[in-house]
XYZ file of C-alpha atoms in Angstrom:
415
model
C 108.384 70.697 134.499
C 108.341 73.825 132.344
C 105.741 76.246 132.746
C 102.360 76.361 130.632
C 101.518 79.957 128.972
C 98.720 81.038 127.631
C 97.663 83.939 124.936
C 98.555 87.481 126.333
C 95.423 89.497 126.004
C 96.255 93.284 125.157
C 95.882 95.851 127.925
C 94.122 98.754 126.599
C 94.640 101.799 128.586
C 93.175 105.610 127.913
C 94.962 108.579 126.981
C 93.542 111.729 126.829
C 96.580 113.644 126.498
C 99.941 113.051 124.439
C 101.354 113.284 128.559
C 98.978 110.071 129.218
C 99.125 108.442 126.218
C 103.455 108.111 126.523
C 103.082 107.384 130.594
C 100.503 104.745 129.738
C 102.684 102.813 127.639
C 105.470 103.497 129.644
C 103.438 101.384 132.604
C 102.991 98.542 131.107
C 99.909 99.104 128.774
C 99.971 97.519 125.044
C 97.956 99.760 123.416
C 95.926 103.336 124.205
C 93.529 104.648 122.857
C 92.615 108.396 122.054
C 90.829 111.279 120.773
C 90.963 113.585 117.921
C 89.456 116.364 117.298
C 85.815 115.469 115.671
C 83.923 112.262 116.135
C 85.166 111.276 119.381
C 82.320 111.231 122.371
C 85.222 113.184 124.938
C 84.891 116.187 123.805
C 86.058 117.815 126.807
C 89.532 115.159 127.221
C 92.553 116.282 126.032
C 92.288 115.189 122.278
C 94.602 114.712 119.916
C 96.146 117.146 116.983
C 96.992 114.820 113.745
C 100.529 115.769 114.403
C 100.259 114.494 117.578
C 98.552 111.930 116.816
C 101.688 110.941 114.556
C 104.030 111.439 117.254
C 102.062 109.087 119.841
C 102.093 106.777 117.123
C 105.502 107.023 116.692
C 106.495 106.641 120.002
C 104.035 103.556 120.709
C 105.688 101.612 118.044
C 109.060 102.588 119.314
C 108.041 100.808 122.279
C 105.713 97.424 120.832
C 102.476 99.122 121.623
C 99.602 100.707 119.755
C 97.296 103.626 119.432
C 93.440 103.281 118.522
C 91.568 106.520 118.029
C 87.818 106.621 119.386
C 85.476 108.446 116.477
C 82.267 107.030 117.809
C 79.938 109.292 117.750
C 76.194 108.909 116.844
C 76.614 110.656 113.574
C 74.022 113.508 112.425
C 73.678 114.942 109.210
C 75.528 118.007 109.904
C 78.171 115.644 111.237
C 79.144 113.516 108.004
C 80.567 115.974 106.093
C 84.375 116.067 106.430
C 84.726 112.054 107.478
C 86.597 110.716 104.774
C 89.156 112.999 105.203
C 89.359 112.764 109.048
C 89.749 108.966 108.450
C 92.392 109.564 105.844
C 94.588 112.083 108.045
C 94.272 109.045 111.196
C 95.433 106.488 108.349
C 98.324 108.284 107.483
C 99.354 109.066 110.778
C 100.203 105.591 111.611
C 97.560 105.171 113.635
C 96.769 101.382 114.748
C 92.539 101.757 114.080
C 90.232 103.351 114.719
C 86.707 103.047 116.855
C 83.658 103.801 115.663
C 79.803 102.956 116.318
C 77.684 105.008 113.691
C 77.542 102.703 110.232
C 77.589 105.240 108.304
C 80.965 106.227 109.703
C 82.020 102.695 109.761
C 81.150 102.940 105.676
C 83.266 106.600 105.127
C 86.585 104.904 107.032
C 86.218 101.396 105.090
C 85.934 103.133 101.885
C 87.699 106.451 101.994
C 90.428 105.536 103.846
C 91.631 102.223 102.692
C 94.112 100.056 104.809
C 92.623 101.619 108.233
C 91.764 99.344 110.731
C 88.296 99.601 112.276
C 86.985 98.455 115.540
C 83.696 98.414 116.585
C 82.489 100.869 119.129
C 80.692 99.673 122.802
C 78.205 102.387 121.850
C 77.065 99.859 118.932
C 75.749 97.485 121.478
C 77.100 94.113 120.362
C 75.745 91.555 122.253
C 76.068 88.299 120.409
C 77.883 86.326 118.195
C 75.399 86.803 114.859
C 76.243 90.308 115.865
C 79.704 89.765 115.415
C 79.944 88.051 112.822
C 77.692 90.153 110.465
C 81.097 93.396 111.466
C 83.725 90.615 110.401
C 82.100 90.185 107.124
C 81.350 94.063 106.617
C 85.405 94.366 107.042
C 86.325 95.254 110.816
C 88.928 93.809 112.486
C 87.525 93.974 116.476
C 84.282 94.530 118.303
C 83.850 96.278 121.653
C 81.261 94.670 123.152
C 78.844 96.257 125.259
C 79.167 96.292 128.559
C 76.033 94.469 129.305
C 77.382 91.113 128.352
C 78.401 87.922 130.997
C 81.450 86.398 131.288
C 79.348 83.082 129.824
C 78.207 85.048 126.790
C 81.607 85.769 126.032
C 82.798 82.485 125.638
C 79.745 81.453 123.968
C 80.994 84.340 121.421
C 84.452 83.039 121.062
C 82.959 79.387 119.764
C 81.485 80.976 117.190
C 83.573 83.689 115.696
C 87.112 84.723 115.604
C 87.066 88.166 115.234
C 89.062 90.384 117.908
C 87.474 90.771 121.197
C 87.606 93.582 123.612
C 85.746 93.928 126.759
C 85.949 96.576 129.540
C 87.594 95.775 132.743
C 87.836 98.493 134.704
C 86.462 102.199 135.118
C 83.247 104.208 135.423
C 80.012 102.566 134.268
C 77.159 103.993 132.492
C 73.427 103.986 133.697
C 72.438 103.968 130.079
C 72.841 101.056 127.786
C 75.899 100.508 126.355
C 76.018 104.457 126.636
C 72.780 105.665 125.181
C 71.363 107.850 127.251
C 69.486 110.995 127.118
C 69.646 112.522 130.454
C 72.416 114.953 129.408
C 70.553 116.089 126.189
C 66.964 117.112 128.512
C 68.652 118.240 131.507
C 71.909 120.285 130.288
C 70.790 120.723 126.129
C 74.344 118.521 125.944
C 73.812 115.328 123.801
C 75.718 112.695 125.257
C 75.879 110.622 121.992
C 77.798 113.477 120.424
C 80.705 113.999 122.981
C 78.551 116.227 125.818
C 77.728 113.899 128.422
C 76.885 116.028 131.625
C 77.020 112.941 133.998
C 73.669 113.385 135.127
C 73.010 109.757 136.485
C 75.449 111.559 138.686
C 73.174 114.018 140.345
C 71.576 113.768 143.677
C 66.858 113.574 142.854
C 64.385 114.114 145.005
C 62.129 111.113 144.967
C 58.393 111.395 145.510
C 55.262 109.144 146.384
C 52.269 111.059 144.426
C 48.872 109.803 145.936
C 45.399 109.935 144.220
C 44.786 113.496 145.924
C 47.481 115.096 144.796
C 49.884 115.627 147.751
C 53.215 114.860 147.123
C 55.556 113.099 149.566
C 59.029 113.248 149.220
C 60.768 110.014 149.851
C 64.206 109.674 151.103
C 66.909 106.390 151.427
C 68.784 105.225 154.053
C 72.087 104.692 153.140
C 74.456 102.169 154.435
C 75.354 104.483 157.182
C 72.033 104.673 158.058
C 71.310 108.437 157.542
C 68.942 109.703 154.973
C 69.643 110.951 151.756
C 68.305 111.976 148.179
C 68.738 109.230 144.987
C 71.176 109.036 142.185
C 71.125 106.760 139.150
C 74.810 106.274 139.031
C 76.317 103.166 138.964
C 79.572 101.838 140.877
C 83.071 101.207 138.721
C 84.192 98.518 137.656
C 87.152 96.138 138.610
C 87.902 93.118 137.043
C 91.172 92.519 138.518
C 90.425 89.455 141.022
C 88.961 87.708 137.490
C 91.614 87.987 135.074
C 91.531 84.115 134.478
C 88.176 83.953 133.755
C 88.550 87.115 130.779
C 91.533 85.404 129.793
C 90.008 81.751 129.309
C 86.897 83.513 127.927
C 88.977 84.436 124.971
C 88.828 88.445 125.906
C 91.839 89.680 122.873
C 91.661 92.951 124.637
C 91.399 94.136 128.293
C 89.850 97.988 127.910
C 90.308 100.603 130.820
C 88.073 103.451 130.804
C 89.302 106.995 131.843
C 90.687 109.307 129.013
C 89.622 112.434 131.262
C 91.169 110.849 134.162
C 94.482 111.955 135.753
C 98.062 110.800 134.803
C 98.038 108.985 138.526
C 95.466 106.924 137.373
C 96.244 105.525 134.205
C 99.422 105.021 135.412
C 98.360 103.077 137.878
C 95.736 100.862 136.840
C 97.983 100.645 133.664
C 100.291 98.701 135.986
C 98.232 97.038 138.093
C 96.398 95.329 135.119
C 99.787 94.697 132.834
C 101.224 92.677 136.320
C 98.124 90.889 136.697
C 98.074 89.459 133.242
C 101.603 89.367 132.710
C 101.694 86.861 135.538
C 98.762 84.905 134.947
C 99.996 84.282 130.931
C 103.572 83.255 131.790
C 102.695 81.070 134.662
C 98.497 80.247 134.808
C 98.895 76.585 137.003
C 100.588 78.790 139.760
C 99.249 82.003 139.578
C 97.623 83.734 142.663
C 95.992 86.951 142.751
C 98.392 89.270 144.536
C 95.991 91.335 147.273
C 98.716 94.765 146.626
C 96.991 95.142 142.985
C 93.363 95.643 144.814
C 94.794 97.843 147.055
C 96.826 99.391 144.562
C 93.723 100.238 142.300
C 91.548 101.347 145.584
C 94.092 103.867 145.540
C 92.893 106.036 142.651
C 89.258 104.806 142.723
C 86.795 107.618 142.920
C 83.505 105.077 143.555
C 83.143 101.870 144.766
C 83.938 98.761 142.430
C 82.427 95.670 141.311
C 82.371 93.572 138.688
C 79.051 94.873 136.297
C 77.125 92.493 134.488
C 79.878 89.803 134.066
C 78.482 87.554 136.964
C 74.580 88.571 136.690
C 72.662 91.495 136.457
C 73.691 94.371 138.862
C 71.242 94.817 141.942
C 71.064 97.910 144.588
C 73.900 97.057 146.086
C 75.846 97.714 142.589
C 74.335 101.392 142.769
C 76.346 104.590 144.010
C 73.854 105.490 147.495
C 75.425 105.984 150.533
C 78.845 106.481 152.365
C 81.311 104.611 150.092
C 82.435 101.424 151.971
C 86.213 102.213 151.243
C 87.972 105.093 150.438
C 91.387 106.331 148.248
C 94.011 106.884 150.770
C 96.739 108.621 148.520
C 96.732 111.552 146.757
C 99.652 112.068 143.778
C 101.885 114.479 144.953
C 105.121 114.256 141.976
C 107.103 112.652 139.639
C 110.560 112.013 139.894
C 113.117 113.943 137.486
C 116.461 112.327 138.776
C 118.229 110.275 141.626
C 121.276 110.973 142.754
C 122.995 107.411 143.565
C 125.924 108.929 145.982
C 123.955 111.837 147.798
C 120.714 109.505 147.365
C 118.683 112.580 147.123
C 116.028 112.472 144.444
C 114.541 115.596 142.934
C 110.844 115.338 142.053
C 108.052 118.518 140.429
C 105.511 118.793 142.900
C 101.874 118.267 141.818
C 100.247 118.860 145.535
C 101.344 120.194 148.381
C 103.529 117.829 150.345
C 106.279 118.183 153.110
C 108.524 117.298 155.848
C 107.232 114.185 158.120
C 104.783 113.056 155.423
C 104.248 109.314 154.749
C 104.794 109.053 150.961
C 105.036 106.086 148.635
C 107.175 105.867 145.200
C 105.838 103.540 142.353
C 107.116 102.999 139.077
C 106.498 100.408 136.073
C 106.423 96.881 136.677
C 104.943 97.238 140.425
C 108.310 99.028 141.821
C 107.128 100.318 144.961
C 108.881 101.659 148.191
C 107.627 103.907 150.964
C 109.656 105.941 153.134
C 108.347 109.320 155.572
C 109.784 112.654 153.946
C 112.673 113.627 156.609
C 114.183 116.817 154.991
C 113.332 118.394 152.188
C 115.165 121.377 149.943
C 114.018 123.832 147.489
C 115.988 124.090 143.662
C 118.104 126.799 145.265
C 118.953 124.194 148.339
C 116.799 126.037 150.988
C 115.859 123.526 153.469
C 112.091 124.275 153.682
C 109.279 122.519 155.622
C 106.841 122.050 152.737
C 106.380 122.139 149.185
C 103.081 123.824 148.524
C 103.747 125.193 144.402
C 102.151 123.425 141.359
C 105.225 122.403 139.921
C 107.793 123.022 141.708
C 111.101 121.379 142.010
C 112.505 119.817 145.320
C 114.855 117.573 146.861
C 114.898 114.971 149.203
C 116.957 112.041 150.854
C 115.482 108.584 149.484
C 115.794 105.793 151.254
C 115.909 103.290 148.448
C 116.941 103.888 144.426
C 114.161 105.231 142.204
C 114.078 105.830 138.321
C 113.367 109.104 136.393
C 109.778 109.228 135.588
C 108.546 107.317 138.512
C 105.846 108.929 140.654
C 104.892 109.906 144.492
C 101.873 109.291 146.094
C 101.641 111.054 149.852
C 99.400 109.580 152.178
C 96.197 111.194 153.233
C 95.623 111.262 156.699
């Protein structure tokens, strides 16, 4: 009996650097997305030169995969001048679309730079289908839909339009809607809308009871480990990776990670762990299982709890960052491997942190390679056997116990 497959939704990873935008791609993601330099709402990321923006471009194609650049700002007047020819310079360096929220924006790329894609930004707030429909007949090609929306919604959306749709899957969440907030802009004079955000929700508050006569009363939680502590407003990440059936059957064209300020070990890895997941699920979707290494894998690099947002309901307390985190990231990325030596099998890898002799490390490449092996001798790039390797970059050597491929990375165990 041959095996049914089903549509292959596009993993959509970040890249806020032309480093993460090539790594992305090369584990496992279909398209990235990026920043230049105006418009974008990361203005501290990494973001993107046109010339480099060519050159990602160039080497996504090279490879089957796309880059999107994120312009979606809330526009003010002192910000429209100049758009046309932004839009123009993205155009014509082969860039895939671009993603935008502020109409007016929306207006300079559609008519200014003719032939660029446009996708609708999650900052827009598109909820339902009337929504969607009114962007496919102003001209854009894909809607990001806020990350308010249910699973349910979704396919009620798909039944009644057929314009592109992407949904996020996995990353930080935002306390205000779709975005909007204005925490940053009264407590740090940064407007979030803009590219400033400050991560407020973030912050530890004091909370107080304020009776009729005036005496205030501060108020304090106790967190799941019982002990008391001040309140945030911040939300827990999100992971959809035990549900990719349900986005894919939903009709979801587009899987989106969030992260462009995150680290090369992370987009690398939830790049894989999300390209597996679907990869299996679309080739084979009567026998597919959900394969418990890819929640691990993603606990990994995850910096807050996870759940799954407002896909199955709306969020309670328990979907709010208070307390001792429940589980923890037990890796930290140590290095990336710059050759293996097949007869000596002693692999030479530039140190990111400081790792050494009698460590318990872990390499992992594209398509889920994975071995782990303890550290039993290591050499400097002069062949000095030393103990540790405790430079940013530097370049050592090792026995490996199993082959491993240029580019591949090391995780060392924390203990």
């Amino acid at each position: 009996m041959q095996n049914i497959k089903v549509k292959h939704p596009e993993v959509l990873a970040p890249a806020g650097t032309p480093e993460k935008l090539r790594i992305a791609i090369d584990y496992g993601a279909d398209a990235v997305y990026i920043g230049g330099d105006a418009y974008g709402l990361r203005s501290r990321a990494g973001n993107f030169s046109f010339e480099e923006m060519a050159a990602g471009a160039q080497y996504a194609h090279e490879r089957g995969a796309k880059v999107y650049v994120a312009a979606n700002i809330v526009a003010h007047e002192q910000n429209l001048a100049g758009a046309g020819e932004f839009y123009r310079h993205v155009r014509d360096a082969g860039v895939d679309a671009v993603i935008v929220s502020d109409p007016s924006l929306i207006e300079a790329a559609i008519t200014e730079a003719p032939g660029l894609k446009v996708h609708l930004s999650t900052q827009a707030s598109a909820t339902n289908y009337e929504t969607l429909n009114f962007w496919k007949n102003e001209g854009l090609e894909r809607v990001v839909l806020a990350r308010e929306v249910g699973i349910d919604e979704i396919k009620e959306m798909r039944q009644h339009t057929d314009i592109q749709i992407e949904a996020f899957v996995h990353g930080a969440m935002c306390i205000g809607y779709s975005g909007r907030c204005v925490l940053s802009n009264h407590l740090s004079l940064r407007d979030a809308n803009r590219g400033g955000c400050a991560q407020n929700c973030r912050w530890k508050y004091d909370l107080f009871d304020m009776p009729e006569n005036g005496q205030k009363r501060e108020l304090m939680g106790h967190g799941p480990d019982g002990k008391l502590e001040k309140f945030s407003m911040s939300a827990v990440d999100m992971s959809m990776i035990e549900h990719i059936p349900d986005l894919v059957e939903a009709g979801v064209d587009s899987l989106k990670i969030e992260g462009r300020m995150k680290t090369i070990h992370y987009v690398s890895t939830v790049a894989n762990v999300y390209s597996t997941a679907v990869r299996s699920y679309c080739n084979d979707p009567e026998h597919y299982q959900l394969d418990p290494a890819w929640v691990d894998e993603l606990w990994k690099v995850a910096q807050r709890e996870l759940s799954t947002g407002f896909y199955y309901g709306v969020p309670d307390e328990n979907f709010q960052l208070f307390g001792k985190r429940r589980r923890m990231p037990h890796y930290a990325f140590v290095g990336q491997v710059l050759d293996y030596n097949d007869e000596t099998h002693q692999v030479t890898v530039q140190q990111r942190n400081n790792f050494g002799v009698g460590d318990a490390i872990e390499f992992y490449g594209p398509q889920f390679a994975h071995h782990a092996q303890t550290v039993k001798d290591l050499f400097d790039d002069e062949d000095q056997a030393i103990e540790r390797a405790p430079h940013a970059m530097q370049v050592v050597h090792f026995t490996c116990d199993q082959p491993v491929k240029k580019g591949d990375f090391v995780r060392a165990q924390e203990v």
